[in-house]
mmCIF file of C-alpha atoms in Angstrom:
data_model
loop_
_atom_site.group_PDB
_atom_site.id
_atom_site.type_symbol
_atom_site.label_atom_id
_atom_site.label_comp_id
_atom_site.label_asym_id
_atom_site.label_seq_id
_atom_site.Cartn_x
_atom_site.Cartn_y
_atom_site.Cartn_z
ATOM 1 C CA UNK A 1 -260.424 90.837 138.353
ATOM 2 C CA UNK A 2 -259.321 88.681 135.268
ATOM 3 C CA UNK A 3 -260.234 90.281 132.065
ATOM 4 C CA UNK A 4 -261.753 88.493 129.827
ATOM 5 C CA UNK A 5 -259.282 87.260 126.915
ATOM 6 C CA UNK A 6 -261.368 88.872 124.055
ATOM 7 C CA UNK A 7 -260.093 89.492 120.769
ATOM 8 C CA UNK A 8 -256.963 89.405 119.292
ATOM 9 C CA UNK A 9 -256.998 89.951 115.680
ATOM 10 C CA UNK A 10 -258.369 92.222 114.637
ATOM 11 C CA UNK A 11 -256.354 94.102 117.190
ATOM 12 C CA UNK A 12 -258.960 96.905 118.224
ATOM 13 C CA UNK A 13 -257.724 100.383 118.307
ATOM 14 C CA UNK A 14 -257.443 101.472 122.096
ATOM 15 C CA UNK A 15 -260.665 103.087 122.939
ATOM 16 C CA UNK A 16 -262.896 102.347 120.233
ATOM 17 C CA UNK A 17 -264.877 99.812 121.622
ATOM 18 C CA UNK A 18 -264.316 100.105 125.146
ATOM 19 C CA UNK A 19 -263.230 103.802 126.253
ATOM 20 C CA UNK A 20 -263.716 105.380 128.847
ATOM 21 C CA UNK A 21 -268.200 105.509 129.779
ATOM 22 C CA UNK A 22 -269.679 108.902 129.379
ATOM 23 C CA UNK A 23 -273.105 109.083 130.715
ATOM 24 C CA UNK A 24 -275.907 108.469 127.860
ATOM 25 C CA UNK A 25 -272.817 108.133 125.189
ATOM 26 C CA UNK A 26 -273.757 105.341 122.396
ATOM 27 C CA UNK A 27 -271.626 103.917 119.798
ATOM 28 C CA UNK A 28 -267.765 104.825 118.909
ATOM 29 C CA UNK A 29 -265.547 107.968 120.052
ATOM 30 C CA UNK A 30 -266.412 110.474 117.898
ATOM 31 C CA UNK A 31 -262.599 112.251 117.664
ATOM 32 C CA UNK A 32 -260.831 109.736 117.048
ATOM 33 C CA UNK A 33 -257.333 109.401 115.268
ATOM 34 C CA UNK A 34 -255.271 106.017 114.188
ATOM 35 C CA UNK A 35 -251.933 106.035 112.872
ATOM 36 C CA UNK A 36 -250.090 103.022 112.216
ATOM 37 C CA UNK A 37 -248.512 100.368 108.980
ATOM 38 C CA UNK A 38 -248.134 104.231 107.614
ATOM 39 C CA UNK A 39 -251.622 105.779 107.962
ATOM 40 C CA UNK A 40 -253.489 108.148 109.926
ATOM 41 C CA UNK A 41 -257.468 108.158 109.622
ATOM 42 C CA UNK A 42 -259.814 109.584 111.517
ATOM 43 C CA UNK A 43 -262.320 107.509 113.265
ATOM 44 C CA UNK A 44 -265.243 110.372 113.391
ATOM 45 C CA UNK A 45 -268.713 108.509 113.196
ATOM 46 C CA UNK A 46 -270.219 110.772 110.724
ATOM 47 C CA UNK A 47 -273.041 112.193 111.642
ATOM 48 C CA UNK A 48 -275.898 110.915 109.707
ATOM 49 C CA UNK A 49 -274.697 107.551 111.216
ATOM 50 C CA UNK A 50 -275.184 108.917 114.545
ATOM 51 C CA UNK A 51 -278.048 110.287 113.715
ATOM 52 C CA UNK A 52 -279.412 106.631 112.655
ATOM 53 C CA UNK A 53 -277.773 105.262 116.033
ATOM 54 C CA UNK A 54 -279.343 107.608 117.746
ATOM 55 C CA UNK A 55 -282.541 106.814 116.424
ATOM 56 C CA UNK A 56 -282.776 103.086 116.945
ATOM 57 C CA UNK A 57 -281.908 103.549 120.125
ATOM 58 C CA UNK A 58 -284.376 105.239 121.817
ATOM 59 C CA UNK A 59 -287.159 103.481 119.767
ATOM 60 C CA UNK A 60 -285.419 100.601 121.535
ATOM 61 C CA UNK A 61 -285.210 102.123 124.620
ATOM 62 C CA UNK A 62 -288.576 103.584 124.735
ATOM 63 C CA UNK A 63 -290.576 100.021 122.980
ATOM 64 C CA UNK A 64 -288.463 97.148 124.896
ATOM 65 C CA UNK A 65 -291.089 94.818 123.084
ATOM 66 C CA UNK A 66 -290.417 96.809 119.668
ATOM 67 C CA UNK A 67 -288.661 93.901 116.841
ATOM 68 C CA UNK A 68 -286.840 95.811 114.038
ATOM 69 C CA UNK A 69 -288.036 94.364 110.444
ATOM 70 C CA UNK A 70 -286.419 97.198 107.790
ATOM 71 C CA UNK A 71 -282.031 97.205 108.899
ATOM 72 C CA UNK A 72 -280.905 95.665 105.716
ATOM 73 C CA UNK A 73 -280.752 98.641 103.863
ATOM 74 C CA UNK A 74 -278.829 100.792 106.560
ATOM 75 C CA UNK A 75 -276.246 98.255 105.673
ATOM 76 C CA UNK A 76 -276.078 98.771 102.328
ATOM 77 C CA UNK A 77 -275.936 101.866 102.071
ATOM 78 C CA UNK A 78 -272.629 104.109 101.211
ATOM 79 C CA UNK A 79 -271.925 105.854 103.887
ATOM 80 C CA UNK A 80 -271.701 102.827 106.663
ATOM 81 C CA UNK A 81 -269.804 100.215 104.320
ATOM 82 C CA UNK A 82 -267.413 103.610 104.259
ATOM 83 C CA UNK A 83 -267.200 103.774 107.593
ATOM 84 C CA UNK A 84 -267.106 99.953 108.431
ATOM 85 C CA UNK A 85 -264.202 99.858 106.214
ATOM 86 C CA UNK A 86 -262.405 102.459 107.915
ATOM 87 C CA UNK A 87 -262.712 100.931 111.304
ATOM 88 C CA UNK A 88 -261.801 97.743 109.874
ATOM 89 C CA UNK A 89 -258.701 98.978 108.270
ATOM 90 C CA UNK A 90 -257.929 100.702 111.669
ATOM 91 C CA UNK A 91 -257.936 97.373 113.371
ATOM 92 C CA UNK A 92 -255.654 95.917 110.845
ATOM 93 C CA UNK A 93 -255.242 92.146 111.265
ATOM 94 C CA UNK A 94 -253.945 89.283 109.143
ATOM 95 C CA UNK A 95 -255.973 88.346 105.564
ATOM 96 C CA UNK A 96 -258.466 85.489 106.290
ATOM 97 C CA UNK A 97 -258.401 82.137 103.785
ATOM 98 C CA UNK A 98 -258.561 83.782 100.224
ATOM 99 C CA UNK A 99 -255.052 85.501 101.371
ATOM 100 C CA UNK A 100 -256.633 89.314 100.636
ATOM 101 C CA UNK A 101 -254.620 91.649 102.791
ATOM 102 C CA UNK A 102 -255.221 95.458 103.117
ATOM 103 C CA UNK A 103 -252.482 95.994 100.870
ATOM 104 C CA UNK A 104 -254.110 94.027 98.084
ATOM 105 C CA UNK A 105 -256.894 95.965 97.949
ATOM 106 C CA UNK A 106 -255.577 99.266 98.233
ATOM 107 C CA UNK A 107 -253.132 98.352 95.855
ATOM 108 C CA UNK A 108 -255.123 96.564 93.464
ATOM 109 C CA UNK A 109 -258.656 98.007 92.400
ATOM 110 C CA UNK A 110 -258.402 100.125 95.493
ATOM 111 C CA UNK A 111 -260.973 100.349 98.487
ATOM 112 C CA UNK A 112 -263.752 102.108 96.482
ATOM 113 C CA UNK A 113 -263.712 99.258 93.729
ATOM 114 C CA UNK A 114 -263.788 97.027 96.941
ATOM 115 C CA UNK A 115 -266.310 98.367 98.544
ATOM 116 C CA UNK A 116 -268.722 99.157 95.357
ATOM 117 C CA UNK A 117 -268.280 95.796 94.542
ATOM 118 C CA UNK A 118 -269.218 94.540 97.733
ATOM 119 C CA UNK A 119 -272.291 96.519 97.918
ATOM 120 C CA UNK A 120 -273.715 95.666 94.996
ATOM 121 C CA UNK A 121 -273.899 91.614 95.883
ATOM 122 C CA UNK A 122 -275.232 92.753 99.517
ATOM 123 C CA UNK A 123 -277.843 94.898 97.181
ATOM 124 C CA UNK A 124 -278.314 91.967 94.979
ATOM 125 C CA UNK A 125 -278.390 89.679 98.031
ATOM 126 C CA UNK A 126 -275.651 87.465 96.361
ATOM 127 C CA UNK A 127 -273.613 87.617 98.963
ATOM 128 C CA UNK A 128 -272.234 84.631 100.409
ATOM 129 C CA UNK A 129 -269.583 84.448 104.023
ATOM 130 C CA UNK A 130 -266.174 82.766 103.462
ATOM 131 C CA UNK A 131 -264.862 80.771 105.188
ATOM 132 C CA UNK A 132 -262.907 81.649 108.393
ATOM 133 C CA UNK A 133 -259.120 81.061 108.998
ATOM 134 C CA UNK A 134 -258.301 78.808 112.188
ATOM 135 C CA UNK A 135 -254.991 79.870 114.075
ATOM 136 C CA UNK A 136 -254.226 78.741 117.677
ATOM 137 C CA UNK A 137 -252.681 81.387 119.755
ATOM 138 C CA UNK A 138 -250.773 80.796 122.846
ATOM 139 C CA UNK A 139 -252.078 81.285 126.589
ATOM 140 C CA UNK A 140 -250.119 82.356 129.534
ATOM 141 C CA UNK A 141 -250.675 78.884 131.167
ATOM 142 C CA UNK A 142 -249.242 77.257 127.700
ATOM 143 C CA UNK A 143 -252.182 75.797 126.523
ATOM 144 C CA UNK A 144 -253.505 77.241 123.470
ATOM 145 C CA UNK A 145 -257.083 78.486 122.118
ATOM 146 C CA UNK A 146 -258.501 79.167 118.350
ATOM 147 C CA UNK A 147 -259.050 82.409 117.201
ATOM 148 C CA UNK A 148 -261.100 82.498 113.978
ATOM 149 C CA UNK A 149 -260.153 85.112 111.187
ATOM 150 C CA UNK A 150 -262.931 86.185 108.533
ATOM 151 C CA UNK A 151 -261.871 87.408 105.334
ATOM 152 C CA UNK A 152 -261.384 91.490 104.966
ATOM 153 C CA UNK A 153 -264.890 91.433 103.174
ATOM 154 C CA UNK A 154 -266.033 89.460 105.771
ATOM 155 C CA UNK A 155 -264.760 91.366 108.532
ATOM 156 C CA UNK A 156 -266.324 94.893 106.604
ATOM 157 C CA UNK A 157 -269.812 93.434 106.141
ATOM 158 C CA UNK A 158 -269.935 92.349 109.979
ATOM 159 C CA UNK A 159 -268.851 96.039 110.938
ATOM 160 C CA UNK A 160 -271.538 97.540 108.819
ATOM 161 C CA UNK A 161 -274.724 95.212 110.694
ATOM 162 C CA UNK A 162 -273.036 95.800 114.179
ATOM 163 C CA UNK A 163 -272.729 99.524 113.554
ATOM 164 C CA UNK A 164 -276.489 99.172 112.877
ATOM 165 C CA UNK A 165 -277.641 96.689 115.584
ATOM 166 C CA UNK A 166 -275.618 97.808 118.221
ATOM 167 C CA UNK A 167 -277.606 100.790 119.852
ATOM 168 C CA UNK A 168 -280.612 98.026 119.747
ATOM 169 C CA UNK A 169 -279.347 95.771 121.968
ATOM 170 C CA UNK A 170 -277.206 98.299 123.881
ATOM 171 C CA UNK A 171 -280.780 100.128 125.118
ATOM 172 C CA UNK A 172 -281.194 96.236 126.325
ATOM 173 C CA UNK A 173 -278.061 95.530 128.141
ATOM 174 C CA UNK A 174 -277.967 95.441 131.830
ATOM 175 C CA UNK A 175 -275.211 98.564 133.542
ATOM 176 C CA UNK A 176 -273.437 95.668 135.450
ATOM 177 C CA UNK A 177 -272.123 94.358 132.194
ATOM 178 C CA UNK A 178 -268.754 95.728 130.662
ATOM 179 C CA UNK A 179 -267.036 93.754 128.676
ATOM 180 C CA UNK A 180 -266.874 94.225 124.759
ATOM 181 C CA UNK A 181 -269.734 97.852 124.636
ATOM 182 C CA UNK A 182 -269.023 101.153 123.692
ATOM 183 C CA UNK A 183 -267.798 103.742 125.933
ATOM 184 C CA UNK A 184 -267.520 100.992 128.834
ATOM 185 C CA UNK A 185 -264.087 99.502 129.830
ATOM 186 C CA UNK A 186 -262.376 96.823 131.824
ATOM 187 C CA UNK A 187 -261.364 99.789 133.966
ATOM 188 C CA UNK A 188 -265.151 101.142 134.424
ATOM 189 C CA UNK A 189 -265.557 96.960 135.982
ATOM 190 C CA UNK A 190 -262.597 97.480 138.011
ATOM 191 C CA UNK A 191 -264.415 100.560 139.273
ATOM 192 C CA UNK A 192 -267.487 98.932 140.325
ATOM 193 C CA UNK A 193 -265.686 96.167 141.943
ATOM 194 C CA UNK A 194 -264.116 98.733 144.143
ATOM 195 C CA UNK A 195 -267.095 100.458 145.006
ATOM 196 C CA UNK A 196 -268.968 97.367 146.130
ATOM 197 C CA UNK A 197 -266.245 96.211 148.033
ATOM 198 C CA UNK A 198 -266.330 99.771 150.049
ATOM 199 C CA UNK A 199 -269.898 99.052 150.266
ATOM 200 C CA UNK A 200 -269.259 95.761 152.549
ATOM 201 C CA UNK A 201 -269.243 93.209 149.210
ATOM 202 C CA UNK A 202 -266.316 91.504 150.412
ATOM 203 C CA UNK A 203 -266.999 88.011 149.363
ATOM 204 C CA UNK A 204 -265.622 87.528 145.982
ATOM 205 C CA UNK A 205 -266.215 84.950 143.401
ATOM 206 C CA UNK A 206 -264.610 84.744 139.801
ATOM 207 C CA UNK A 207 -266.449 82.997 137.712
ATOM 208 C CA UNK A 208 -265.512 82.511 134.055
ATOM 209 C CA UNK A 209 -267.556 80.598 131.503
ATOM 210 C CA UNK A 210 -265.190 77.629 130.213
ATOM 211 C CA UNK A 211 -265.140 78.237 126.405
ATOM 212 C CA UNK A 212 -267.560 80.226 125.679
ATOM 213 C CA UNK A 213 -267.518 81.331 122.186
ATOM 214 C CA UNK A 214 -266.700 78.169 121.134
ATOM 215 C CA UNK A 215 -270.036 76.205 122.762
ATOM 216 C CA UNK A 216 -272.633 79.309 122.134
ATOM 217 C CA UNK A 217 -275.604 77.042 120.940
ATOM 218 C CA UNK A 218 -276.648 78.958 117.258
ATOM 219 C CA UNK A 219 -281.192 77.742 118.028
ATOM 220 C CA UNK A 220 -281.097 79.312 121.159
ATOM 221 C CA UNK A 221 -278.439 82.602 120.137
ATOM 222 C CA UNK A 222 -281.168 83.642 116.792
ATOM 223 C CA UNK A 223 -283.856 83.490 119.098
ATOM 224 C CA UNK A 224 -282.329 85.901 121.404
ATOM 225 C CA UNK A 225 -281.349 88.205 118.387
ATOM 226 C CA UNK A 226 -284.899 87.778 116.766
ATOM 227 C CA UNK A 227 -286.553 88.779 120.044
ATOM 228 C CA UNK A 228 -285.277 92.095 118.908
ATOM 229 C CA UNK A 229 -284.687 91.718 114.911
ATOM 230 C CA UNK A 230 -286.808 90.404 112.770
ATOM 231 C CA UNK A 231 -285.288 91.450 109.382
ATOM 232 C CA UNK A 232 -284.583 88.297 107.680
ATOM 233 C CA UNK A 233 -281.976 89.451 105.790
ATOM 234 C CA UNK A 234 -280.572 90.293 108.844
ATOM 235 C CA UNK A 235 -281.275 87.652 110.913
ATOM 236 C CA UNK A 236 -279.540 85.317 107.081
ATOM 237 C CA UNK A 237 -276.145 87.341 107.249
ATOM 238 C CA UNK A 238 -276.105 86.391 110.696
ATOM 239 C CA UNK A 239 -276.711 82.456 110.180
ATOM 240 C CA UNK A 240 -274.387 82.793 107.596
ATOM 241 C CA UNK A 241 -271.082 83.807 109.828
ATOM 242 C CA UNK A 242 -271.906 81.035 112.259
ATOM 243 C CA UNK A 243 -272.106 78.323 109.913
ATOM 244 C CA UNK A 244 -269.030 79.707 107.821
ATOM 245 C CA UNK A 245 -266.462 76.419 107.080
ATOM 246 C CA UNK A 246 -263.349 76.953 109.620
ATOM 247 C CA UNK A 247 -260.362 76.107 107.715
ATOM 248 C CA UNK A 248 -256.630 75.447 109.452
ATOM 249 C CA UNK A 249 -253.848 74.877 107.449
ATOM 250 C CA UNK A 250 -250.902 73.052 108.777
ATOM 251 C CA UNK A 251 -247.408 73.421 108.261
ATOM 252 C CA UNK A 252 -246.568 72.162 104.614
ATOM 253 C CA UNK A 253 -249.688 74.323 103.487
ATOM 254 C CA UNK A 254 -251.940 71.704 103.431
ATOM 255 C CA UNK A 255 -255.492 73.236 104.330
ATOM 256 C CA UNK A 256 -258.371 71.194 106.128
ATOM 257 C CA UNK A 257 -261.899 71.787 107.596
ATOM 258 C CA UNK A 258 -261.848 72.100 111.079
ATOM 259 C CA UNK A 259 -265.264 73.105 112.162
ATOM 260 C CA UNK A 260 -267.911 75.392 111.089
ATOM 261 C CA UNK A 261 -270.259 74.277 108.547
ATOM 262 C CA UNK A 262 -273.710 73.926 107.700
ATOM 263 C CA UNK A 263 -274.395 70.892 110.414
ATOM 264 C CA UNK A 264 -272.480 72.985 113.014
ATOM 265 C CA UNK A 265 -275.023 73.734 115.947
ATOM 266 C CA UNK A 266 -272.717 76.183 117.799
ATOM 267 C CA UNK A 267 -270.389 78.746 118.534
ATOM 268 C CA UNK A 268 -269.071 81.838 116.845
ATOM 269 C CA UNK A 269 -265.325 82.155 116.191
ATOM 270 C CA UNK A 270 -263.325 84.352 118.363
ATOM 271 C CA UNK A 271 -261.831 87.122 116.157
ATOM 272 C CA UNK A 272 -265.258 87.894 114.151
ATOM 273 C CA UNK A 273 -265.983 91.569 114.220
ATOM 274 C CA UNK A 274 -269.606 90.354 115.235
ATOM 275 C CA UNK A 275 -269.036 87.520 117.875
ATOM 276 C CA UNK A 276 -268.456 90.392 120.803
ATOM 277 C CA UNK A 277 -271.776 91.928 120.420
ATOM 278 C CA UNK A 278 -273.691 88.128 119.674
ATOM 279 C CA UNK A 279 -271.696 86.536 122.832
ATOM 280 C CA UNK A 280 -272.954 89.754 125.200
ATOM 281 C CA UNK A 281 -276.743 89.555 123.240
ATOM 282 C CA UNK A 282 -277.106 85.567 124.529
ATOM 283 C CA UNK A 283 -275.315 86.401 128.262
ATOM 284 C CA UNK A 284 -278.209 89.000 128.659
ATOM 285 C CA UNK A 285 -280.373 85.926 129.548
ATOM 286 C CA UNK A 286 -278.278 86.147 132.961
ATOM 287 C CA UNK A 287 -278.224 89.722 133.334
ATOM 288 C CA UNK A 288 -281.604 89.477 133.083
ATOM 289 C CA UNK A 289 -282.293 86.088 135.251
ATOM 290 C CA UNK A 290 -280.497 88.439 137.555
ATOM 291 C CA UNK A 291 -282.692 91.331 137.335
ATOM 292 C CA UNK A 292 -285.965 89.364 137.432
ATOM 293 C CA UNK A 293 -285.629 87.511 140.128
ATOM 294 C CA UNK A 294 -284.369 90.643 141.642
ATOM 295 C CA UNK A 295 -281.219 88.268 143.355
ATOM 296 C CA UNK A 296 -279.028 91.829 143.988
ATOM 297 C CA UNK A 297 -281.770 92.771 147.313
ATOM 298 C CA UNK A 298 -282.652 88.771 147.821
ATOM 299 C CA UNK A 299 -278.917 87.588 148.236
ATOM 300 C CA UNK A 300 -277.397 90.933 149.263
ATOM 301 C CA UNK A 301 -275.052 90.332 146.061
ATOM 302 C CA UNK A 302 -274.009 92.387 143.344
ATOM 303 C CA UNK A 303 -273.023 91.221 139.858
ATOM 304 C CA UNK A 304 -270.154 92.538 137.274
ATOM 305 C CA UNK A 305 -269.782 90.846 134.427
ATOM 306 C CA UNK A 306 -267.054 91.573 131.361
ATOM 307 C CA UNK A 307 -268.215 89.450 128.686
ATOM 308 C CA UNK A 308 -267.960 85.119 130.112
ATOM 309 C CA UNK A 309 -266.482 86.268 133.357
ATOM 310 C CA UNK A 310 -268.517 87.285 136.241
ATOM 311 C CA UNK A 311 -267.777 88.369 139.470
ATOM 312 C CA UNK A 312 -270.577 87.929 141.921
ATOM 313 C CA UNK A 313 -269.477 89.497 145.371
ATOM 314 C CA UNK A 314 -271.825 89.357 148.556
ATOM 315 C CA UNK A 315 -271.836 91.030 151.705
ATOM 316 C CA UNK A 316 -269.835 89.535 154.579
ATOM 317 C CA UNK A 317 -272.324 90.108 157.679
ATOM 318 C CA UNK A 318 -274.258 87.059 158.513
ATOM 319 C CA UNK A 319 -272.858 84.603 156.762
ATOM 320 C CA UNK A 320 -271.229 81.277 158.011
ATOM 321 C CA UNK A 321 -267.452 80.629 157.007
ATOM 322 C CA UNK A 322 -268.872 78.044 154.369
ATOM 323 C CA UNK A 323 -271.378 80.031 152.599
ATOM 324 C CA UNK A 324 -270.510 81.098 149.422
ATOM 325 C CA UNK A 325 -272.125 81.442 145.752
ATOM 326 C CA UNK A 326 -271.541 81.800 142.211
ATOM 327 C CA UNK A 327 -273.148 83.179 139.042
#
């Protein structure tokens, strides 16, 4: 199978968002180390964040109908900004528009001043997204696609609402789907692949959705996330990183707007911290188009999706040389 081409700066510390599944795991490894551009951190979730995880969870688990209305606090609070800036850091990456690297911080004020600072306008609700940094990045077949990079503050602030969100929509997300979740892996699809085909699934199909995160339409995406959220503050952090201005700058410096925008109806820039878990949150419709209209027993198919690429695979038995489907 094809993996999907996912993220590529940040550059995501091997096993952090997709390790190796654990049955009823939920968020990040817990012993984690990174070491790397001369530090070593540990990646340990603390545990009152687990705890909190933990928590939404299984009221989303156990109330499928249940729409959260009191996250925005979790996200201010000390302890998760902490930790969303040490997974952030971890990732590393390139500064976004306003040129603010790692260094700068650390060196300047330092990460506590950063992060204080940062705090108090999500407290005061002054805070406002940047815009995001356009670069293209070469493909294998020579063609090139955009990757989007936030600003450091940016990219801290979108850590500290997916550390929070995640375990809601994780309790929603279908076990066929693998691309871009905790404790689940391109390997872990691989697997299932493998077992189907054993099983007599022997008709393949790769299916991958043509730009995806580009073409994501924003009306239809917030209703998905407010059939679960309903924080407003929330949902307005959100709106905010999807309309962010997407600046490129050429090669005598000379910086333009390329996309993004108040008027911009869709998409959500590859390279976000966020844009994994909103992509998976609006492909649920199909996992769960699947699901209801129960197509696994009806078309004696089974589905395995990592992030926009699916692979539907069918049994053999039965069928004429011509048949053949797609999801």
């Amino acid at each position: 199978m094809r993996e999907s081409e996912g993220l590529i700066v940040p550059v995501e510390v091997e096993g952090q968002h997709n390790p190796r599944r654990r049955e009823g795991a939920l968020l990040c490894s817990c012993n984690q180390r990174v070491e790397g551009q001369g530090i070593a951190m540990s990646l340990t979730t603390p545990e009152k964040i687990r705890t909190l995880q933990r928590k939404l969870y299984i009221k989303a688990k156990q109330e499928p109908a249940f729409r959260f209305y009191a996250l925005y606090d979790k996200v201010c609070r000390e302890d998760i900004l902490n930790h969303a800036w040490r997974l952030v850091r971890a990732n590393g990456g390139s500064p976004g528009v306003d040129g603010v690297s790692f260094a700068a911080i650390e060196n300047g004020g330092g990460e506590e001043s950063f992060l204080r600072d940062l705090s108090r306008e999500l407290q005061e609700k002054s805070y406002q997204a940047q815009p995001v940094r356009r670069v293209m990045i070469p493909k294998a077949d020579g063609s090139k696609r955009p990757l989007g990079i936030p600003t450091i503050r940016d990219r801290v602030v979108q850590m500290a609402v997916k550390l929070v969100i995640e375990p809601i929509f994780e309790a929603d997300f279908s076990p066929h789907s693998y691309g871009f979740r905790p404790k689940r892996s391109a390997h872990d699809a691989v697997d299932d692949i493998v077992k189907a085909l054993w099983a007599g699934h022997t008709r393949v199909i790769d299916a991958d959705l043509s730009k995806y995160f580009d073409t994501i339409p924003h009306d239809k995406l917030m209703a998905v996330v407010a059939q679960r959220i309903v924080d407003g503050k929330i949902l307005n952090l959100i709106k905010q990183w999807l309309k962010a201005p997407v600046i490129s700058e050429d090669g005598n410096g000379k910086r333009k707007t390329v996309g993004g925008g108040k008027n911009n109806r869709k998409g959500t820039p590859q390279g976000g911290v966020i844009s994994p878990l909103l992509s998976n949150a609006y492909l649920h419709i199909l996992d769960r188009i699947w699901q209801r209209y129960c197509l696994r027993d009806k078309m004696g198919a089974h589905l395995v999706r990592y992030a926009d690429d699916c692979v539907p695979r069918r049994r053999t038995e039965g069928l004429s040389p011509s048949c053949s489907y797609a999801a």
